[in-house]
Amino acid sequence: MSAIPQNLPLRNDLIGEEPYGAPQLDVPVCLNVNENPYQPDPAVCEAIARRVRDIAPTLNRYPDREHIELRQAFSDYLARESNTRLDVDELWGANGSNEIMLQLFQAFGGPGRTALGADPTYSMYPEYARDTFTGWQLAHRKADFTLDIEALIEQIHAVGPSMVLLTSPNNPTGTPLPMDEIERVLEVCETAEVAGANAGVHPIVVIDEAYVEFRKSGTESAVSLIKAHPNLAVSRTMSKAFAFAGARVGYLAASKGIIDCVRIVRMPYHLSAVTQAAALAAFEHTDEQLSRVEHLRETREATAAWLETQTYKGEPLDVAESGSNFLLFGGHFDKRDEIFDELLKRGVLIRVVGPAGWLRVCMGTDEEMARFREALTQVLRIVEAA
């Protein structure tokens, strides 16, 4: 990042900050940002082109700012994927789940408000808090990265957050979040106080399900709890399992009350007509878009088993349990930056993220994973001997 001129009136709290983002490097094997590595099916590309071509003559007009047709597509998809039928007014779309999260912070955060998370967690959450002048507090997870439910409940009562933000599966660890723990947090928040708010105001619970399609078979989604819990908001995205990262489409499932709060802070016409058309085309071909999910699950399990056979300085590598399309591994890498650099020299880009001693790799194609295994085997021996 180039130096910002000192004569610009950048907010004082932003001075010295860097833009968020994983490295974008032109290397043969990119396994660092948790994308679906498989390109959309040709039929999907044709459908996108057709839909965009159809709406192109209308681009002189603003799009449907309520994106009703797309919200109906979200409803149809969740009825199929999570066995839960939600009304159109219980759904909301935006430019990726990042914008969904920012809108939630804009609506429920702000000066005098606090959001509560459980670390390690997604590194963008404190930036949403910073950008909306919201306090950010944490309850620490257990050593195996599962939620310390008692510590979290204690923090809810001590902090009085307006939002409790949990990720399922967790990022960057991949840790699943059991439904009974979600329900317990929901029940606590139904009566907990929000610091500085009027009497009778209680926290909302936000479950970030960006990677939920990669969950193990038979695992329920938190969207199934929305009808029973009006204080629940579930964030989803088409970027990951749906192989649609470049389209930037996220969506929120929640009670009508929460959706209406988000609608207050949304920018006018925030979803372009082109974005809506592309997303509708993708939903026309849901089977094709999700066709590689099961294979990526199998790749994850096989990669985890392989990593557990590897050693570093005489100790087997630790691998965190994952319900996502990535794995956090290592546990005792005292030279993780060197390991990252050596992998990069071999054309393999992974991620330095999460607690010290760990690295994260997302699942690629079979060929990419073979390159990763070959490179990591070489690199561990080199760094170990240095």
mmCIF file of N, CA and C in Angstrom, residues 8 14 67 198 235 260 282 310 312 317 327 377:
data_model
loop_
_atom_site.group_PDB
_atom_site.id
_atom_site.type_symbol
_atom_site.label_atom_id
_atom_site.label_comp_id
_atom_site.label_asym_id
_atom_site.label_seq_id
_atom_site.Cartn_x
_atom_site.Cartn_y
_atom_site.Cartn_z
ATOM 1 N N LEU A 8 -4.139 14.726 3.994
ATOM 2 C CA LEU A 8 -5.514 14.283 3.805
ATOM 3 C C LEU A 8 -6.170 14.027 5.161
ATOM 4 N N LEU A 14 -8.161 5.605 11.690
ATOM 5 C CA LEU A 14 -7.753 4.826 10.527
ATOM 6 C C LEU A 14 -6.302 5.070 10.125
ATOM 7 N N HIS A 67 -35.184 -6.385 -5.020
ATOM 8 C CA HIS A 67 -34.756 -7.655 -5.642
ATOM 9 C C HIS A 67 -35.669 -8.826 -5.262
ATOM 10 N N ASN A 198 -32.813 0.657 25.662
ATOM 11 C CA ASN A 198 -34.021 0.733 26.461
ATOM 12 C C ASN A 198 -34.348 -0.624 27.076
ATOM 13 N N SER A 235 -26.302 -15.465 8.011
ATOM 14 C CA SER A 235 -25.671 -14.935 6.811
ATOM 15 C C SER A 235 -25.189 -16.087 5.937
ATOM 16 N N ASP A 260 -36.149 -5.779 7.997
ATOM 17 C CA ASP A 260 -36.570 -4.388 7.864
ATOM 18 C C ASP A 260 -35.551 -3.427 8.483
ATOM 19 N N ALA A 282 -27.603 -18.537 -12.066
ATOM 20 C CA ALA A 282 -26.919 -19.582 -11.290
ATOM 21 C C ALA A 282 -27.925 -20.477 -10.579
ATOM 22 N N GLN A 310 1.971 -36.475 8.477
ATOM 23 C CA GLN A 310 3.185 -35.685 8.302
ATOM 24 C C GLN A 310 3.718 -35.226 9.667
ATOM 25 N N TYR A 312 6.620 -32.572 11.842
ATOM 26 C CA TYR A 312 7.491 -31.393 11.850
ATOM 27 C C TYR A 312 8.257 -31.416 13.165
ATOM 28 N N LEU A 317 1.703 -33.469 12.691
ATOM 29 C CA LEU A 317 0.965 -32.222 12.523
ATOM 30 C C LEU A 317 -0.425 -32.340 13.141
ATOM 31 N N LEU A 327 -8.680 -26.408 5.669
ATOM 32 C CA LEU A 327 -8.136 -27.067 6.857
ATOM 33 C C LEU A 327 -7.114 -26.158 7.512
ATOM 34 N N THR A 377 5.690 -31.541 1.543
ATOM 35 C CA THR A 377 6.638 -32.571 1.965
ATOM 36 C C THR A 377 8.071 -32.061 1.855
#
